[in-house]
PDB file of C-alpha atoms in Angstrom:
ATOM      1  CA  MET A1177      71.248  93.186  91.874  1.00  0.00           C
ATOM      2  CA  GLU A1178      72.402  91.047  89.122  1.00  0.00           C
ATOM      3  CA  MET A1179      73.109  92.597  85.775  1.00  0.00           C
ATOM      4  CA  THR A1180      75.203  92.033  82.508  1.00  0.00           C
ATOM      5  CA  MET A1181      78.343  94.101  82.516  1.00  0.00           C
ATOM      6  CA  GLN A1182      80.618  94.969  79.711  1.00  0.00           C
ATOM      7  CA  TYR A1183      84.278  95.294  80.610  1.00  0.00           C
ATOM      8  CA  PHE A1184      87.702  95.349  79.267  1.00  0.00           C
ATOM      9  CA  ARG A1185      90.073  92.351  79.772  1.00  0.00           C
ATOM     10  CA  ILE A1186      93.594  93.609  80.269  1.00  0.00           C
ATOM     11  CA  ASN A1187      96.784  91.775  80.470  1.00  0.00           C
ATOM     12  CA  PRO A1188      99.233  93.814  82.630  1.00  0.00           C
ATOM     13  CA  ASN A1189     102.236  92.263  81.017  1.00  0.00           C
ATOM     14  CA  ASP A1190     101.102  93.233  77.347  1.00  0.00           C
ATOM     15  CA  SER A1191      99.721  96.634  76.743  1.00  0.00           C
ATOM     16  CA  LYS A1192      98.291  95.459  73.439  1.00  0.00           C
ATOM     17  CA  ASP A1193      96.347  92.528  74.982  1.00  0.00           C
ATOM     18  CA  ILE A1194      93.126  94.273  75.770  1.00  0.00           C
ATOM     19  CA  PHE A1195      89.608  93.267  74.486  1.00  0.00           C
ATOM     20  CA  GLU A1196      86.015  93.715  75.342  1.00  0.00           C
ATOM     21  CA  ASP A1197      83.928  90.943  77.149  1.00  0.00           C
ATOM     22  CA  ASN A1198      80.846  90.792  79.262  1.00  0.00           C
ATOM     23  CA  CYS A1199      79.710  88.942  82.304  1.00  0.00           C
ATOM     24  CA  ILE A1200      77.017  88.812  84.937  1.00  0.00           C
ATOM     25  CA  VAL A1201      77.747  90.569  88.338  1.00  0.00           C
ATOM     26  CA  ASP A1202      75.847  91.288  91.487  1.00  0.00           C
ATOM     27  CA  VAL A1203      76.168  95.025  91.714  1.00  0.00           C
ATOM     28  CA  LYS A1204      75.533  96.276  95.369  1.00  0.00           C
ATOM     29  CA  THR A1205      72.596  98.536  95.633  1.00  0.00           C
ATOM     30  CA  ILE A1206      73.752 100.503  98.684  1.00  0.00           C
ATOM     31  CA  CYS A1207      75.761 103.576  97.908  1.00  0.00           C
ATOM     32  CA  PRO A1208      78.740 104.075 100.294  1.00  0.00           C
ATOM     33  CA  HIS A1209      78.586 107.754 100.001  1.00  0.00           C
ATOM     34  CA  CYS A1210      75.004 108.497 100.789  1.00  0.00           C
ATOM     35  CA  ASN A1211      73.930 105.044 102.168  1.00  0.00           C
ATOM     36  CA  MET A1212      70.881 105.232  99.969  1.00  0.00           C
ATOM     37  CA  THR A1213      69.534 102.095  98.365  1.00  0.00           C
ATOM     38  CA  GLY A1214      68.857 102.273  94.768  1.00  0.00           C
ATOM     39  CA  ARG A1215      70.321 101.472  91.285  1.00  0.00           C
ATOM     40  CA  GLN A1216      74.014 101.895  90.867  1.00  0.00           C
ATOM     41  CA  GLU A1217      74.534 102.688  87.109  1.00  0.00           C
ATOM     42  CA  PRO A1218      77.564 100.860  85.681  1.00  0.00           C
ATOM     43  CA  ILE A1219      79.980 103.302  84.004  1.00  0.00           C
ATOM     44  CA  THR A1220      83.045 101.051  83.005  1.00  0.00           C
ATOM     45  CA  GLY A1221      84.922  97.958  84.072  1.00  0.00           C
ATOM     46  CA  ALA A1222      88.241  96.355  83.681  1.00  0.00           C
ATOM     47  CA  MET A1223      89.683  92.938  84.552  1.00  0.00           C
ATOM     48  CA  ASN A1224      93.270  92.144  85.452  1.00  0.00           C
ATOM     49  CA  THR A1225      93.816  88.818  83.635  1.00  0.00           C
ATOM     50  CA  ARG A1226      96.852  88.007  85.636  1.00  0.00           C
ATOM     51  CA  GLU A1227      95.166  88.049  88.983  1.00  0.00           C
ATOM     52  CA  ASN A1228      91.527  87.505  87.879  1.00  0.00           C
ATOM     53  CA  VAL A1229      90.290  90.555  89.512  1.00  0.00           C
ATOM     54  CA  LEU A1230      87.458  92.573  88.008  1.00  0.00           C
ATOM     55  CA  ALA A1231      86.788  96.284  88.970  1.00  0.00           C
ATOM     56  CA  ILE A1232      83.511  97.972  88.088  1.00  0.00           C
ATOM     57  CA  THR A1233      82.836 101.714  88.439  1.00  0.00           C
ATOM     58  CA  THR A1234      79.300 102.622  89.151  1.00  0.00           C
ATOM     59  CA  GLU A1235      77.374 105.890  89.618  1.00  0.00           C
ATOM     60  CA  CYS A1236      74.712 106.349  92.339  1.00  0.00           C
ATOM     61  CA  LEU A1237      71.594 107.754  90.780  1.00  0.00           C
ATOM     62  CA  SER A1238      70.714 109.400  94.192  1.00  0.00           C
ATOM     63  CA  CYS A1239      73.962 111.352  94.903  1.00  0.00           C
ATOM     64  CA  ASN A1240      75.721 110.893  91.519  1.00  0.00           C
ATOM     65  CA  LYS A1241      78.930 109.918  93.235  1.00  0.00           C
ATOM     66  CA  LEU A1242      81.183 107.155  91.942  1.00  0.00           C
ATOM     67  CA  SER A1243      82.113 103.991  93.626  1.00  0.00           C
ATOM     68  CA  THR A1244      84.331 100.931  92.630  1.00  0.00           C
ATOM     69  CA  HIS A1245      83.325  97.387  93.168  1.00  0.00           C
ATOM     70  CA  GLU A1246      85.816  94.548  93.166  1.00  0.00           C
ATOM     71  CA  TYR A1247      85.218  91.045  92.226  1.00  0.00           C
ATOM     72  CA  PHE A1248      87.352  87.887  91.981  1.00  0.00           C
ATOM     73  CA  CYS A1249      86.560  85.921  88.770  1.00  0.00           C
ATOM     74  CA  VAL A1250      86.706  82.137  88.335  1.00  0.00           C
ATOM     75  CA  GLU A1251      86.669  80.754  84.772  1.00  0.00           C
ATOM     76  CA  THR A1252      83.982  78.150  84.689  1.00  0.00           C
ATOM     77  CA  TYR A1253      84.701  77.175  81.134  1.00  0.00           C
ATOM     78  CA  ARG A1254      86.683  78.781  78.378  1.00  0.00           C
ATOM     79  CA  GLY A1255      85.763  82.370  78.021  1.00  0.00           C
ATOM     80  CA  THR A1256      83.165  82.300  80.740  1.00  0.00           C
ATOM     81  CA  PHE A1257      83.821  83.770  84.255  1.00  0.00           C
ATOM     82  CA  GLU A1258      81.824  83.430  87.483  1.00  0.00           C
ATOM     83  CA  THR A1259      82.249  86.521  89.729  1.00  0.00           C
ATOM     84  CA  HIS A1260      82.511  86.710  93.454  1.00  0.00           C
ATOM     85  CA  TYR A1261      82.166  90.082  95.303  1.00  0.00           C
ATOM     86  CA  ARG A1262      85.119  91.073  97.447  1.00  0.00           C
ATOM     87  CA  ASN A1263      84.698  94.848  98.363  1.00  0.00           C
ATOM     88  CA  THR A1264      83.662  98.280  97.502  1.00  0.00           C
ATOM     89  CA  TYR A1265      85.563 101.570  97.614  1.00  0.00           C
ATOM     90  CA  PRO A1266      85.395 103.870  99.137  1.00  0.00           C
ATOM     91  CA  ASN A1267      84.839 101.835 102.343  1.00  0.00           C
ATOM     92  CA  PHE A1268      83.495 104.012 104.977  1.00  0.00           C
ATOM     93  CA  SER A1269      83.508 102.272 108.301  1.00  0.00           C
ATOM     94  CA  GLU A1270      81.567 103.923 111.120  1.00  0.00           C
ATOM     95  CA  ASN A1271      83.750 104.870 114.098  1.00  0.00           C
ATOM     96  CA  ILE A1272      82.555 104.172 117.678  1.00  0.00           C
ATOM     97  CA  ASN A1273      81.844 107.352 119.620  1.00  0.00           C
ATOM     98  CA  ILE A1274      83.222 106.671 123.074  1.00  0.00           C
ATOM     99  CA  PRO A1275      82.249 108.737 125.993  1.00  0.00           C
ATOM    100  CA  GLU A1276      84.862 111.070 127.212  1.00  0.00           C
ATOM    101  CA  LYS A1277      84.865 109.750 130.754  1.00  0.00           C
ATOM    102  CA  VAL A1278      85.511 106.245 129.440  1.00  0.00           C
ATOM    103  CA  LYS A1279      88.400 107.553 127.241  1.00  0.00           C
ATOM    104  CA  GLN A1280      89.977 108.874 130.202  1.00  0.00           C
ATOM    105  CA  GLU A1281      89.527 106.008 132.609  1.00  0.00           C
ATOM    106  CA  TYR A1282      90.481 103.145 130.036  1.00  0.00           C
ATOM    107  CA  PRO A1283      93.330 104.390 127.910  1.00  0.00           C
ATOM    108  CA  ASP A1284      94.506 100.810 127.095  1.00  0.00           C
ATOM    109  CA  PHE A1285      91.105  99.919 125.787  1.00  0.00           C
ATOM    110  CA  LEU A1286      90.860 103.118 123.795  1.00  0.00           C
ATOM    111  CA  LYS A1287      94.458 102.535 122.266  1.00  0.00           C
ATOM    112  CA  ILE A1288      93.459  99.082 120.976  1.00  0.00           C
ATOM    113  CA  LEU A1289      89.991 100.271 119.748  1.00  0.00           C
ATOM    114  CA  ASN A1290      91.670 102.972 117.742  1.00  0.00           C
ATOM    115  CA  GLN A1291      94.045 100.750 116.217  1.00  0.00           C
ATOM    116  CA  SER A1292      91.365  98.269 115.315  1.00  0.00           C
ATOM    117  CA  GLN A1293      89.364 101.126 113.634  1.00  0.00           C
ATOM    118  CA  GLN A1294      92.529 102.162 111.607  1.00  0.00           C
ATOM    119  CA  ALA A1295      92.786  98.564 110.485  1.00  0.00           C
ATOM    120  CA  GLU A1296      89.207  98.472 109.360  1.00  0.00           C
ATOM    121  CA  GLU A1297      89.524 101.740 107.439  1.00  0.00           C
ATOM    122  CA  THR A1298      92.368 100.340 105.409  1.00  0.00           C
ATOM    123  CA  ASN A1299      90.320  97.146 104.565  1.00  0.00           C
ATOM    124  CA  LEU A1300      92.192  94.977 107.065  1.00  0.00           C
ATOM    125  CA  ASN A1301      88.935  93.478 108.336  1.00  0.00           C
ATOM    126  CA  GLU A1302      90.379  90.216 109.492  1.00  0.00           C
ATOM    127  CA  LEU A1303      92.885  92.047 111.817  1.00  0.00           C
ATOM    128  CA  ALA A1304      90.244  94.585 112.760  1.00  0.00           C
ATOM    129  CA  GLY A1305      87.968  91.910 114.047  1.00  0.00           C
ATOM    130  CA  MET A1306      90.676  90.431 116.206  1.00  0.00           C
ATOM    131  CA  GLY A1307      91.480  93.844 117.380  1.00  0.00           C
ATOM    132  CA  TYR A1308      87.792  94.583 118.541  1.00  0.00           C
ATOM    133  CA  ARG A1309      87.929  91.300 120.456  1.00  0.00           C
ATOM    134  CA  LYS A1310      91.064  92.360 122.269  1.00  0.00           C
ATOM    135  CA  ALA A1311      89.674  95.731 122.970  1.00  0.00           C
ATOM    136  CA  LEU A1312      86.533  94.202 124.543  1.00  0.00           C
ATOM    137  CA  GLU A1313      88.725  92.068 126.833  1.00  0.00           C
ATOM    138  CA  PHE A1314      90.784  95.006 128.112  1.00  0.00           C
ATOM    139  CA  PHE A1315      87.608  97.015 128.678  1.00  0.00           C
ATOM    140  CA  VAL A1316      85.914  94.236 130.702  1.00  0.00           C
ATOM    141  CA  LYS A1317      89.033  93.413 132.811  1.00  0.00           C
ATOM    142  CA  GLU A1318      89.988  96.977 133.389  1.00  0.00           C
ATOM    143  CA  TYR A1319      86.383  97.825 134.485  1.00  0.00           C
ATOM    144  CA  VAL A1320      86.134  94.764 136.955  1.00  0.00           C
ATOM    145  CA  THR A1321      89.674  95.499 138.428  1.00  0.00           C
ATOM    146  CA  LYS A1322      89.295  99.381 138.437  1.00  0.00           C
ATOM    147  CA  ASN A1323      89.214  99.652 142.215  1.00  0.00           C
ATOM    148  CA  LEU A1324      91.379  96.654 143.057  1.00  0.00           C
ATOM    149  CA  ASP A1325      94.820  97.142 144.555  1.00  0.00           C
ATOM    150  CA  GLU A1326      97.724  95.270 142.947  1.00  0.00           C
ATOM    151  CA  GLY A1327      97.737  91.752 144.439  1.00  0.00           C
ATOM    152  CA  LYS A1328      96.697  88.160 143.765  1.00  0.00           C
ATOM    153  CA  GLU A1329      93.026  88.844 143.235  1.00  0.00           C
ATOM    154  CA  LYS A1330      93.669  91.400 140.502  1.00  0.00           C
ATOM    155  CA  GLU A1331      96.314  89.135 139.017  1.00  0.00           C
ATOM    156  CA  LEU A1332      93.934  86.266 138.966  1.00  0.00           C
ATOM    157  CA  ILE A1333      91.137  88.342 137.054  1.00  0.00           C
ATOM    158  CA  LEU A1334      93.592  89.660 134.564  1.00  0.00           C
ATOM    159  CA  SER A1335      94.843  86.137 133.749  1.00  0.00           C
ATOM    160  CA  GLU A1336      91.544  84.258 133.750  1.00  0.00           C
ATOM    161  CA  PRO A1337      89.503  83.516 130.541  1.00  0.00           C
ATOM    162  CA  LEU A1338      87.264  86.476 129.652  1.00  0.00           C
ATOM    163  CA  GLY A1339      84.193  84.548 130.076  1.00  0.00           C
ATOM    164  CA  GLU A1340      84.992  84.088 133.926  1.00  0.00           C
ATOM    165  CA  THR A1341      85.614  87.838 134.262  1.00  0.00           C
ATOM    166  CA  ILE A1342      82.201  88.644 132.560  1.00  0.00           C
ATOM    167  CA  LYS A1343      80.550  86.625 135.253  1.00  0.00           C
ATOM    168  CA  ARG A1344      81.816  89.054 137.682  1.00  0.00           C
ATOM    169  CA  LEU A1345      79.930  91.891 136.227  1.00  0.00           C
ATOM    170  CA  GLU A1346      77.312  93.031 138.715  1.00  0.00           C
ATOM    171  CA  ASN A1347      75.289  95.105 136.084  1.00  0.00           C
ATOM    172  CA  PRO A1348      72.955  92.456 134.422  1.00  0.00           C
ATOM    173  CA  MET A1349      72.683  94.487 131.096  1.00  0.00           C
ATOM    174  CA  LEU A1350      76.455  95.097 131.023  1.00  0.00           C
ATOM    175  CA  GLN A1351      76.952  91.201 131.654  1.00  0.00           C
ATOM    176  CA  ARG A1352      74.551  90.250 128.796  1.00  0.00           C
ATOM    177  CA  ILE A1353      75.981  92.529 126.267  1.00  0.00           C
ATOM    178  CA  SER A1354      79.610  91.677 127.163  1.00  0.00           C
ATOM    179  CA  LYS A1355      78.793  87.903 126.836  1.00  0.00           C
ATOM    180  CA  ALA A1356      77.309  88.363 123.355  1.00  0.00           C
ATOM    181  CA  SER A1357      80.269  90.654 122.350  1.00  0.00           C
ATOM    182  CA  SER A1358      82.801  87.958 123.363  1.00  0.00           C
ATOM    183  CA  TRP A1359      80.823  85.337 121.321  1.00  0.00           C
ATOM    184  CA  LEU A1360      81.059  87.476 118.269  1.00  0.00           C
ATOM    185  CA  GLY A1361      84.680  88.465 119.090  1.00  0.00           C
ATOM    186  CA  ASN A1362      85.657  84.815 119.366  1.00  0.00           C
ATOM    187  CA  ASP A1363      84.180  84.339 115.998  1.00  0.00           C
ATOM    188  CA  GLN A1364      86.733  86.790 114.476  1.00  0.00           C
ATOM    189  CA  THR A1365      89.549  84.634 115.759  1.00  0.00           C
ATOM    190  CA  HIS A1366      88.316  81.271 114.262  1.00  0.00           C
ATOM    191  CA  MET A1367      88.169  79.751 110.886  1.00  0.00           C
ATOM    192  CA  VAL A1368      84.662  78.595 111.493  1.00  0.00           C
ATOM    193  CA  GLN A1369      82.267  81.031 112.826  1.00  0.00           C
ATOM    194  CA  LYS A1370      79.402  79.982 115.152  1.00  0.00           C
ATOM    195  CA  HIS A1371      77.503  83.142 114.527  1.00  0.00           C
ATOM    196  CA  PRO A1372      77.795  83.800 110.733  1.00  0.00           C
ATOM    197  CA  ASP A1373      74.871  86.176 110.492  1.00  0.00           C
ATOM    198  CA  TYR A1374      76.652  88.669 112.853  1.00  0.00           C
ATOM    199  CA  GLY A1375      79.928  90.481 112.196  1.00  0.00           C
ATOM    200  CA  ILE A1376      82.132  93.456 113.019  1.00  0.00           C
ATOM    201  CA  GLU A1377      79.483  96.016 112.915  1.00  0.00           C
ATOM    202  CA  ASP A1378      77.607  94.164 115.547  1.00  0.00           C
ATOM    203  CA  ILE A1379      80.659  93.995 117.718  1.00  0.00           C
ATOM    204  CA  LYS A1380      81.281  97.694 117.465  1.00  0.00           C
ATOM    205  CA  LYS A1381      77.610  98.321 118.224  1.00  0.00           C
ATOM    206  CA  TYR A1382      77.808  96.234 121.408  1.00  0.00           C
ATOM    207  CA  ILE A1383      81.001  97.953 122.616  1.00  0.00           C
ATOM    208  CA  LYS A1384      79.374 101.279 122.154  1.00  0.00           C
ATOM    209  CA  VAL A1385      76.331 100.268 124.376  1.00  0.00           C
ATOM    210  CA  MET A1386      78.807  98.886 126.805  1.00  0.00           C
ATOM    211  CA  THR A1387      80.750 102.210 127.244  1.00  0.00           C
ATOM    212  CA  ASN A1388      77.423 104.072 127.321  1.00  0.00           C
ATOM    213  CA  LEU A1389      76.317 101.930 130.274  1.00  0.00           C
ATOM    214  CA  VAL A1390      79.564 102.408 132.189  1.00  0.00           C
ATOM    215  CA  GLU A1391      79.183 106.228 131.536  1.00  0.00           C
ATOM    216  CA  ALA A1392      75.544 105.978 132.863  1.00  0.00           C
ATOM    217  CA  GLU A1393      77.076 104.500 136.045  1.00  0.00           C
ATOM    218  CA  TYR A1394      79.413 107.489 136.473  1.00  0.00           C
ATOM    219  CA  VAL A1395      76.536 109.905 136.022  1.00  0.00           C
ATOM    220  CA  ALA A1396      74.460 107.916 138.434  1.00  0.00           C
ATOM    221  CA  ASP A1397      77.233 108.199 141.073  1.00  0.00           C
ATOM    222  CA  GLN A1398      77.449 111.905 140.508  1.00  0.00           C
ATOM    223  CA  VAL A1399      73.682 112.170 141.059  1.00  0.00           C
ATOM    224  CA  GLY A1400      74.026 110.192 144.197  1.00  0.00           C
ATOM    225  CA  VAL A1401      76.591 112.707 145.617  1.00  0.00           C
ATOM    226  CA  LEU A1402      74.285 115.678 144.781  1.00  0.00           C
ATOM    227  CA  LEU A1403      71.305 114.066 146.389  1.00  0.00           C
ATOM    228  CA  ASN A1404      73.255 113.152 149.553  1.00  0.00           C
ATOM    229  CA  LYS A1405      74.402 116.867 149.932  1.00  0.00           C
ATOM    230  CA  SER A1406      70.817 117.990 150.211  1.00  0.00           C
ATOM    231  CA  LYS A1407      70.032 115.720 152.969  1.00  0.00           C
TER     232      LYS A1407
END
């Protein structure tokens, strides 16, 4: 939602170099605290003239909590700035709930996943995206080689491209979701994305579904054992 915002232009090198100005900014309408969509009322704003970064504090009219929105400013002509949205604080990222059985069976995957989530929570989104891609690869390869003894076959699978390992998955649904996840994960490692409409949240959602499918296989195996006992 675009609005005209009054703010203070501040020179960090000179405490006396402060004056009021205004500009048009695109204020996000989703509150990071309550996730409600609605008007975020501007409270105050300040611009660091050395780095051309504008920070605006808003109040959510639904939950009355404060958020700070960061913009990069480009001077279009003298005294006029064009603003480009960068981030909102606090930045609450949704962690992936991994089934306990998967946590136990795939410790390397879990370690990389946790590190990726920590990177995302500290706004290192570029690193987080690459981390989720790596976590995906570890999960798929550990899953495929789970019951293989050390040897040439296992070594081949661990060293081959992820796409080739995905083809080995026997569960059609798991294979489809793994393939889609790998596409989005690869986008996180390249300058030009092939699927710009998708991002980190989609990768996390797909990884969550994959781990749930694997957990479902464990449960199905347990059910099979139970049914065989009754024969």
